PDB file of N, CA, C and O in Angstrom:
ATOM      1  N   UNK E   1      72.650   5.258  32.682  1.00 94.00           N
ATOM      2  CA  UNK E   1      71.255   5.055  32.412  1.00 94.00           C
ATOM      3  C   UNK E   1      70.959   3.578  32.239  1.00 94.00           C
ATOM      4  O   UNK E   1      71.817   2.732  31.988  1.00 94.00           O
ATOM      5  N   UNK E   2      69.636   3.345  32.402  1.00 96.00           N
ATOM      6  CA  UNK E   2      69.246   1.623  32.161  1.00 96.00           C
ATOM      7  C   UNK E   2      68.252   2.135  30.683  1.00 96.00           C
ATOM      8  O   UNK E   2      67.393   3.008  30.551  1.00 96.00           O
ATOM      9  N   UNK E   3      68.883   1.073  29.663  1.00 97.00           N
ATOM     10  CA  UNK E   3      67.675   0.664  28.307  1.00 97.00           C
ATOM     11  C   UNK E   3      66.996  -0.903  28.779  1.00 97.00           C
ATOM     12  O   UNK E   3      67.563  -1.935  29.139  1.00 97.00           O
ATOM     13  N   UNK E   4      65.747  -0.619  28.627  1.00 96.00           N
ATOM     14  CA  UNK E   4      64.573  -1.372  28.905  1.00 96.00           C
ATOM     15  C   UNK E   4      64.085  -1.946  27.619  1.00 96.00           C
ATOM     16  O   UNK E   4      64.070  -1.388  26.522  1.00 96.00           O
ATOM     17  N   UNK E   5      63.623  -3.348  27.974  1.00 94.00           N
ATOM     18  CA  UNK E   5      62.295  -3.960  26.326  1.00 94.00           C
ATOM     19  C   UNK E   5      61.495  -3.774  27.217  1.00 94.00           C
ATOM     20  O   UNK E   5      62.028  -3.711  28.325  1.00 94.00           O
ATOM     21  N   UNK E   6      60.171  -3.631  27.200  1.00 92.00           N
ATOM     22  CA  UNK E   6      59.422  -4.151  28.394  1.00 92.00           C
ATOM     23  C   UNK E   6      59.575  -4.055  29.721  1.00 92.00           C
ATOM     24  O   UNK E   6      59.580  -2.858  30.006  1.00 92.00           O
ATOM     25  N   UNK E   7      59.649  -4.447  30.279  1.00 93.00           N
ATOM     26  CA  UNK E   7      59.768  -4.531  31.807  1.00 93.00           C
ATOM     27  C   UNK E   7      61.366  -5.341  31.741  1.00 93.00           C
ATOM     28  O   UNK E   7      62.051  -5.359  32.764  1.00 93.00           O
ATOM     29  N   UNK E   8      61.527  -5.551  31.327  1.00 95.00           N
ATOM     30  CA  UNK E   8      63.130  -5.957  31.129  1.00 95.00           C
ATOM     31  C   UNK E   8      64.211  -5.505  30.672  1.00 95.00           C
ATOM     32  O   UNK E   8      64.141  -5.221  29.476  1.00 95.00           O
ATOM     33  N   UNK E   9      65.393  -5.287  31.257  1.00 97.00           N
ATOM     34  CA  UNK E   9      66.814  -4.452  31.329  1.00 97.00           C
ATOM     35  C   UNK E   9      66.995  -5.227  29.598  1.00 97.00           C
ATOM     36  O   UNK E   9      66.383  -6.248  29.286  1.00 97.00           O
ATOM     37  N   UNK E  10      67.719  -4.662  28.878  1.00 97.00           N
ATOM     38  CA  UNK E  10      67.779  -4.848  28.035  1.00 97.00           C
ATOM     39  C   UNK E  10      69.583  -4.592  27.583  1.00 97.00           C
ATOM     40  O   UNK E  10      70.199  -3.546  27.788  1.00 97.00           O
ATOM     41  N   UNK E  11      70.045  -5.616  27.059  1.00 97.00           N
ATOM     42  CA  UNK E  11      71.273  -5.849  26.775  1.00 97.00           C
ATOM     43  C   UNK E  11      72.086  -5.690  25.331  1.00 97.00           C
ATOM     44  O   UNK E  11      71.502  -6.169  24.359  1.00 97.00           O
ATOM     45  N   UNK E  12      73.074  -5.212  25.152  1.00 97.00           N
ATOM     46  CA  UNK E  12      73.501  -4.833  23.579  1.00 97.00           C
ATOM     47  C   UNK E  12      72.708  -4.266  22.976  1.00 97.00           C
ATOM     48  O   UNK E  12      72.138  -4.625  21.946  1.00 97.00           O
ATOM     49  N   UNK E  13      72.570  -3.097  23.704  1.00 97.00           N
ATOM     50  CA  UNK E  13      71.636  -2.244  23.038  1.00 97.00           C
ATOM     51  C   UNK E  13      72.554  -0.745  22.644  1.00 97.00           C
ATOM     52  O   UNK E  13      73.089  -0.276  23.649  1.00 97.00           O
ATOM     53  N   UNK E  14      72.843   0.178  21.151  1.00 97.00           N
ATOM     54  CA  UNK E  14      73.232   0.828  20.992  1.00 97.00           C
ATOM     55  C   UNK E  14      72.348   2.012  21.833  1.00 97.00           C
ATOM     56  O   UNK E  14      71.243   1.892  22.362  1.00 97.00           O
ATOM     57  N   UNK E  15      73.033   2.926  21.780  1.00 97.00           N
ATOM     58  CA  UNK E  15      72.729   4.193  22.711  1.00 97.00           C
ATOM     59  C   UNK E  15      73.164   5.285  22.352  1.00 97.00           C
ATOM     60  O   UNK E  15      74.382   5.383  22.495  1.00 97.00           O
ATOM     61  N   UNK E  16      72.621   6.228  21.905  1.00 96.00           N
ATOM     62  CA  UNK E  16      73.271   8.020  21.539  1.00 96.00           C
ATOM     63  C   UNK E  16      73.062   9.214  22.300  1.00 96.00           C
ATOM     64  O   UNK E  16      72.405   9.899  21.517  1.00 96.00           O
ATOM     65  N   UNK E  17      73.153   9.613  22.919  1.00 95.00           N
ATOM     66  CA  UNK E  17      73.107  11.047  23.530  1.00 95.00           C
ATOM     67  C   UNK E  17      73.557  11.683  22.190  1.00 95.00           C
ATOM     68  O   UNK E  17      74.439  11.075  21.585  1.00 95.00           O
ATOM     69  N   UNK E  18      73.208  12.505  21.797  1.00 92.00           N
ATOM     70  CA  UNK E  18      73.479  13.352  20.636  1.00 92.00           C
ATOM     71  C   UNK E  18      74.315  12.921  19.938  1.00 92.00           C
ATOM     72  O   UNK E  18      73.883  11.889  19.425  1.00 92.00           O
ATOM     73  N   UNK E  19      75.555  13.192  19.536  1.00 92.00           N
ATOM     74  CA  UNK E  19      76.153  12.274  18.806  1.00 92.00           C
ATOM     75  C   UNK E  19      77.823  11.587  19.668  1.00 92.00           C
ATOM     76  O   UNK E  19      78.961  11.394  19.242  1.00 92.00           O
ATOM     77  N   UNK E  20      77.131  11.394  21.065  1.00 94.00           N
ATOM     78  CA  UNK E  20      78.012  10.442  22.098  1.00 94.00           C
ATOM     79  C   UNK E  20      77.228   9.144  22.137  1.00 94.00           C
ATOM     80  O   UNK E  20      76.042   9.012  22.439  1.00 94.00           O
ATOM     81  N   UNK E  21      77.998   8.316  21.820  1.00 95.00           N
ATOM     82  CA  UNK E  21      77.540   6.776  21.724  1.00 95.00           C
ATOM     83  C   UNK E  21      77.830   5.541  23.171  1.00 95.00           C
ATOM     84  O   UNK E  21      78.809   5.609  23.915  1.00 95.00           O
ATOM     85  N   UNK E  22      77.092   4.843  23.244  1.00 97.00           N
ATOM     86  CA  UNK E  22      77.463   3.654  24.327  1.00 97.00           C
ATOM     87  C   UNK E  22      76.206   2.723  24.026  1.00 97.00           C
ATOM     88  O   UNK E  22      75.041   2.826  23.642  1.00 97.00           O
ATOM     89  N   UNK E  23      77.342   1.521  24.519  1.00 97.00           N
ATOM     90  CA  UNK E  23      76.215   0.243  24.388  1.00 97.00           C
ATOM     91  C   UNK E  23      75.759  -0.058  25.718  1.00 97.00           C
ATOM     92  O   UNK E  23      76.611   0.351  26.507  1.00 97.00           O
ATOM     93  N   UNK E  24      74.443  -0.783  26.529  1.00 98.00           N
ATOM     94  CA  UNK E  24      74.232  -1.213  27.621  1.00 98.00           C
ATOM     95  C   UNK E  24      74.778  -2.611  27.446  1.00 98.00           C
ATOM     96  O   UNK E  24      74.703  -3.451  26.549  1.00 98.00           O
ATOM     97  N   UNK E  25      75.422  -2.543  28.772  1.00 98.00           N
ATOM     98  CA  UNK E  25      75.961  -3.917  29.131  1.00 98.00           C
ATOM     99  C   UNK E  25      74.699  -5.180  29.596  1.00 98.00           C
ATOM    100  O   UNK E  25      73.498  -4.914  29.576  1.00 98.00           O
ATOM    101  N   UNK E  26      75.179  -6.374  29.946  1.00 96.00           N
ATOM    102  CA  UNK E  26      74.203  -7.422  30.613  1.00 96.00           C
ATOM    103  C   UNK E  26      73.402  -7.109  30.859  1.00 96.00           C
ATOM    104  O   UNK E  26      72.400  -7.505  30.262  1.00 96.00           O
ATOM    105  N   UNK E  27      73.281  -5.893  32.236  1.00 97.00           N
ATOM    106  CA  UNK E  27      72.093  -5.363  32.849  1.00 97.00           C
ATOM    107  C   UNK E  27      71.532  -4.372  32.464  1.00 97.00           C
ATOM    108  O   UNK E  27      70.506  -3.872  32.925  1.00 97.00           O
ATOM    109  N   UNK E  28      72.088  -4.066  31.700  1.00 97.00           N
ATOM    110  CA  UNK E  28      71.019  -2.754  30.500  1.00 97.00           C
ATOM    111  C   UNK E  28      71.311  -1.788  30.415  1.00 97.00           C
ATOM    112  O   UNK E  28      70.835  -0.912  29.693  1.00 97.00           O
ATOM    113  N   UNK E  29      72.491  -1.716  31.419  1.00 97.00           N
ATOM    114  CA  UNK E  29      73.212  -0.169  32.147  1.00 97.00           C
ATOM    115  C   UNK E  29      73.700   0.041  31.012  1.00 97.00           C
ATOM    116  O   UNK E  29      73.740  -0.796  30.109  1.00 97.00           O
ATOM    117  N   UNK E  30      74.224   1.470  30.941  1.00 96.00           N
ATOM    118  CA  UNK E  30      75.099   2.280  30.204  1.00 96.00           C
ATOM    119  C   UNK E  30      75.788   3.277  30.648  1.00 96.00           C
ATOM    120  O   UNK E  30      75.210   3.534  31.704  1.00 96.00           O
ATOM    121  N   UNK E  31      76.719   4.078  30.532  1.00 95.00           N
ATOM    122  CA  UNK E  31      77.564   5.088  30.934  1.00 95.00           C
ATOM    123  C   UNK E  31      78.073   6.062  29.840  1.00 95.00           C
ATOM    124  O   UNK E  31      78.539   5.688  28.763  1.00 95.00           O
ATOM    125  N   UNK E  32      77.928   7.427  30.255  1.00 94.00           N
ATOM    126  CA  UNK E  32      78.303   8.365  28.753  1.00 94.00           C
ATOM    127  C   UNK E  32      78.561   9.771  30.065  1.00 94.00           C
ATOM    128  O   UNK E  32      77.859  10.445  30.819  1.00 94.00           O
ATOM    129  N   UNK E  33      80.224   9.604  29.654  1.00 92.00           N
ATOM    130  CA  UNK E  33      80.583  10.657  30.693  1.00 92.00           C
ATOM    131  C   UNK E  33      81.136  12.209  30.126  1.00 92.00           C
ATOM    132  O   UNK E  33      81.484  12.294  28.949  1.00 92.00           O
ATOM    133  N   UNK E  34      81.182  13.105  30.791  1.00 90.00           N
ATOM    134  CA  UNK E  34      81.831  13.986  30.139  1.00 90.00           C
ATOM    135  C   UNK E  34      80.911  14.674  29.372  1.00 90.00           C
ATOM    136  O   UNK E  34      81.361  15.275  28.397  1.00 90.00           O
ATOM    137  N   UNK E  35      79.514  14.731  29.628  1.00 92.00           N
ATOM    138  CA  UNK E  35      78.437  15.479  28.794  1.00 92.00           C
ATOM    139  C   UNK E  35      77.987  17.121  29.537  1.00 92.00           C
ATOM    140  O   UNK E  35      77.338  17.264  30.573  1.00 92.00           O
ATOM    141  N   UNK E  36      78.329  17.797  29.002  1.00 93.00           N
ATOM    142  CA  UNK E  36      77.294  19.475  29.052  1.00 93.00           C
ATOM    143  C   UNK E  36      76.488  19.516  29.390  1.00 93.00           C
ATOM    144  O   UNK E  36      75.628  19.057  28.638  1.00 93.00           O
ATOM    145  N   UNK E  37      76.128  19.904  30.363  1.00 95.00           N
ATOM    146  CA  UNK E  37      74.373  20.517  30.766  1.00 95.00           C
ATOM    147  C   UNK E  37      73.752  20.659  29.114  1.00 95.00           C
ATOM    148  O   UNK E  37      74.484  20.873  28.147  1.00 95.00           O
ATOM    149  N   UNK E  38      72.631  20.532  29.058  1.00 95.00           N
ATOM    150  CA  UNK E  38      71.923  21.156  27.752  1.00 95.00           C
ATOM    151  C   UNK E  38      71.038  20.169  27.601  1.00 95.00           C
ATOM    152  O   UNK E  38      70.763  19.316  28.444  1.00 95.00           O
ATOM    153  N   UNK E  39      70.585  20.282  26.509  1.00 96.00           N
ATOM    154  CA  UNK E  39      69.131  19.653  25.524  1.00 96.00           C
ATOM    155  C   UNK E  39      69.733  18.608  24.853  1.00 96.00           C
ATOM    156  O   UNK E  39      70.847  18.986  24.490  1.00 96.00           O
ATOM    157  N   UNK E  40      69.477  17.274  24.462  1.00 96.00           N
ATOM    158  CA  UNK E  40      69.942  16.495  23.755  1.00 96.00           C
ATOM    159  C   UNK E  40      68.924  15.299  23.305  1.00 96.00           C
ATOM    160  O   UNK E  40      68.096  14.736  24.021  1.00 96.00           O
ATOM    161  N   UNK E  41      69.132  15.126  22.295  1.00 96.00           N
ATOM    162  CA  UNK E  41      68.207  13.876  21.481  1.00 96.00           C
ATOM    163  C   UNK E  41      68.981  12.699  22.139  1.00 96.00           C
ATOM    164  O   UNK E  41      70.200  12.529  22.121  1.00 96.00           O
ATOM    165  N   UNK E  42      67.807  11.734  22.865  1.00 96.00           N
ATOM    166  CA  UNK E  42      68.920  10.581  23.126  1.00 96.00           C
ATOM    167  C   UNK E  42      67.746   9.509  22.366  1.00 96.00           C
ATOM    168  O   UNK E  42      66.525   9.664  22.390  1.00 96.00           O
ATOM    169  N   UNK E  43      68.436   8.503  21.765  1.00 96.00           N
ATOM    170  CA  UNK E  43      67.960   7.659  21.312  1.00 96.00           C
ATOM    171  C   UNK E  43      68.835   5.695  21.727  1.00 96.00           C
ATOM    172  O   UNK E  43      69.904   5.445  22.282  1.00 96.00           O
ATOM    173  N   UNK E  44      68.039   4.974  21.292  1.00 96.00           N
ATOM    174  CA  UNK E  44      67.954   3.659  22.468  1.00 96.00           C
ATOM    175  C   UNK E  44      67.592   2.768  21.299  1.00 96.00           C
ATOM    176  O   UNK E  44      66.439   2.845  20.875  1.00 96.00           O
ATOM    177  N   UNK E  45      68.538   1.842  20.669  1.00 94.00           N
ATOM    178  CA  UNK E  45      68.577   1.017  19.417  1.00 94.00           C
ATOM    179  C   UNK E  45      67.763   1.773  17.844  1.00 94.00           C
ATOM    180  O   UNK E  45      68.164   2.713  17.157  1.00 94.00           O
ATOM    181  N   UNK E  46      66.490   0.889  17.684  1.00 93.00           N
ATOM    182  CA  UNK E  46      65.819   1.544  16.844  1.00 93.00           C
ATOM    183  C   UNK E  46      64.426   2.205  17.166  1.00 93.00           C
ATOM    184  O   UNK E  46      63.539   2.300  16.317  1.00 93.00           O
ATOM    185  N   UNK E  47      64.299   2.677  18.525  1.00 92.00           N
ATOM    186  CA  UNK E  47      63.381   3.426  18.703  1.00 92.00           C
ATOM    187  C   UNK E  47      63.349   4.775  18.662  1.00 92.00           C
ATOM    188  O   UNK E  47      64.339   5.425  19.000  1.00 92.00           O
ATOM    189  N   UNK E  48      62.156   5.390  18.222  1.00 94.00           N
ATOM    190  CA  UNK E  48      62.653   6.863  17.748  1.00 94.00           C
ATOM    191  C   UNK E  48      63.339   8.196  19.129  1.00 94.00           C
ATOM    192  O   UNK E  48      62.827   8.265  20.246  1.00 94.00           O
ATOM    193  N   UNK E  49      64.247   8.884  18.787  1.00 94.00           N
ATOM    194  CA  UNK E  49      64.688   9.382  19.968  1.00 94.00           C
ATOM    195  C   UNK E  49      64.050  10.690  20.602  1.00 94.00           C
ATOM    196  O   UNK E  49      63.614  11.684  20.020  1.00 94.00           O
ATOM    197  N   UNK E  50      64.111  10.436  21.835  1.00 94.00           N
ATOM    198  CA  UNK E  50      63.250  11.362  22.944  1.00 94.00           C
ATOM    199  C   UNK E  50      64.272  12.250  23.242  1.00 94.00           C
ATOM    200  O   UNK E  50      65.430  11.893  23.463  1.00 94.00           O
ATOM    201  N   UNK E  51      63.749  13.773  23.260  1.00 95.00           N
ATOM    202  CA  UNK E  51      64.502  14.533  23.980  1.00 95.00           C
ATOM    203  C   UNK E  51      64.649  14.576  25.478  1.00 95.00           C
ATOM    204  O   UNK E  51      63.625  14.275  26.090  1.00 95.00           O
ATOM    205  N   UNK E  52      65.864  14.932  26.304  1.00 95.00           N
ATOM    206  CA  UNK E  52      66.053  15.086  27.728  1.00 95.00           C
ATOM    207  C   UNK E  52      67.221  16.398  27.849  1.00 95.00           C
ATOM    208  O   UNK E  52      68.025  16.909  27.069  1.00 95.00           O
ATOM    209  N   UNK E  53      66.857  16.599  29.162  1.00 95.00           N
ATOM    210  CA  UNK E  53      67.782  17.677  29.511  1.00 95.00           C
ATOM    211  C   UNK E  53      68.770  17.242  30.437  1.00 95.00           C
ATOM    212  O   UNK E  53      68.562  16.641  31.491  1.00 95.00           O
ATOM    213  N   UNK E  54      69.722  17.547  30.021  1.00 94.00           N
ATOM    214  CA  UNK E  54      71.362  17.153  31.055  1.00 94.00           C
ATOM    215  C   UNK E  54      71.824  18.075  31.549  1.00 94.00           C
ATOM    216  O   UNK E  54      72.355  19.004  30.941  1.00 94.00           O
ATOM    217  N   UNK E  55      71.626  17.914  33.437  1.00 93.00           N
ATOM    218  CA  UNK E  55      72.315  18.857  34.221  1.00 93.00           C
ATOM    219  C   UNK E  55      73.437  18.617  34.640  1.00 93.00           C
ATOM    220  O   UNK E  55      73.980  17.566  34.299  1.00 93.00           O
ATOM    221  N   UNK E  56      74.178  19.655  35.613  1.00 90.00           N
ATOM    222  CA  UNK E  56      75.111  19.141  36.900  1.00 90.00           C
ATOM    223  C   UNK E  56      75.168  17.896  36.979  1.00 90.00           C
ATOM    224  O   UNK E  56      74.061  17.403  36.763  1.00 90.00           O
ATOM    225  N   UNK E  57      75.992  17.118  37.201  1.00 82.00           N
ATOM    226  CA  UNK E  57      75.919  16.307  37.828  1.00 82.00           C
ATOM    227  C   UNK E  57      75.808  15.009  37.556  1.00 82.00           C
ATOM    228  O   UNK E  57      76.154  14.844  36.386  1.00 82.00           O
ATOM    229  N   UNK E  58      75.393  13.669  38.225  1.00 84.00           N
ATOM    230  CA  UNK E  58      75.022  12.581  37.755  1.00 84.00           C
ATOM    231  C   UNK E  58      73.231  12.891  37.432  1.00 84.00           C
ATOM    232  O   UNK E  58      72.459  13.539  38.138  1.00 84.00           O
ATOM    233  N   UNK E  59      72.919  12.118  36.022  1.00 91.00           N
ATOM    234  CA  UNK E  59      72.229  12.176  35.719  1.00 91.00           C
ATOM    235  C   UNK E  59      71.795  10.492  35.365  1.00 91.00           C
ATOM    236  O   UNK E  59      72.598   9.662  34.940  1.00 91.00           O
ATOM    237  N   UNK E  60      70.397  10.240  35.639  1.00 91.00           N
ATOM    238  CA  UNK E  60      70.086   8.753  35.596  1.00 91.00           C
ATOM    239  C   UNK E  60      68.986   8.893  34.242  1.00 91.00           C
ATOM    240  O   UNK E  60      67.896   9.389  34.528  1.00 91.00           O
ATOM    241  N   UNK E  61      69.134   8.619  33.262  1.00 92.00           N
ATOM    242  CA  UNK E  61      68.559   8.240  32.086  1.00 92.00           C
ATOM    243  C   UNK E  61      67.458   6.925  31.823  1.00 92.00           C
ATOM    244  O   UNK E  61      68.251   6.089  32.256  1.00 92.00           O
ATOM    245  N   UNK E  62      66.604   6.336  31.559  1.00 92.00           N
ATOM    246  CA  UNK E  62      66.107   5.213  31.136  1.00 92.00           C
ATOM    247  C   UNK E  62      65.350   5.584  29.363  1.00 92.00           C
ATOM    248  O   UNK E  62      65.081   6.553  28.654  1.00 92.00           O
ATOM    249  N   UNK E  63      65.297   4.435  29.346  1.00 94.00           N
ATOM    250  CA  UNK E  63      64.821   4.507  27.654  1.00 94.00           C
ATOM    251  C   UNK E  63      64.490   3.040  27.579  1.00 94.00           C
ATOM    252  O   UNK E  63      64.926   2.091  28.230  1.00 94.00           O
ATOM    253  N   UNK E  64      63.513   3.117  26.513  1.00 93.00           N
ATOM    254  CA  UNK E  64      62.619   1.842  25.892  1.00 93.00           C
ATOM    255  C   UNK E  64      62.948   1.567  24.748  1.00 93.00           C
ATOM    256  O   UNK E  64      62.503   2.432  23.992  1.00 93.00           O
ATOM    257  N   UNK E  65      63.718   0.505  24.015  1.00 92.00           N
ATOM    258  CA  UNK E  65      64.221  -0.247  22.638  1.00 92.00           C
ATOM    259  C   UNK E  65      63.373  -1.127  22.129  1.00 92.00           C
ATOM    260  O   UNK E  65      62.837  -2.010  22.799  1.00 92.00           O
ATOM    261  N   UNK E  66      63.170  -0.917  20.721  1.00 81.00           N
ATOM    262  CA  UNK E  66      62.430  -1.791  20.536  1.00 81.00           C
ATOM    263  C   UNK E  66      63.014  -2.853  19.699  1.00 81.00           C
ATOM    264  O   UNK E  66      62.350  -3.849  19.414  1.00 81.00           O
TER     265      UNK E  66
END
């Protein structure tokens, strides 16, 4: 997934899929492998967290940090 400020990729930014963690690198990217299809709270530094659904497959995520 990419975490965003603004219109900008956003870097060292903590990251949770439920309670699976990753930081975005330089370009804002992040990676969290090995996740279940299902419902999950993902949340993106200290902004409050949005639910998403995780299927099959590769799944592409974005989120806004504030």
């Amino acid at each position: 997934g990419t975490v965003f400020r603004g219109n900008q990729p956003a870097a060292g930014v903590a990251v949770a899929l439920g309670d699976i963690g990753a930081v975005s690198d330089g370009s804002g990217r992040f990676v969290i492998r090995n996740v279940r299809p299902g419902v999950y709270m993902l949340k993106c530094g200290k902004a409050a967290p949005v639910q998403v659904q995780i299927r099959d497959g590769l799944n592409q995520l974005s989120c806004q940090a504030q």
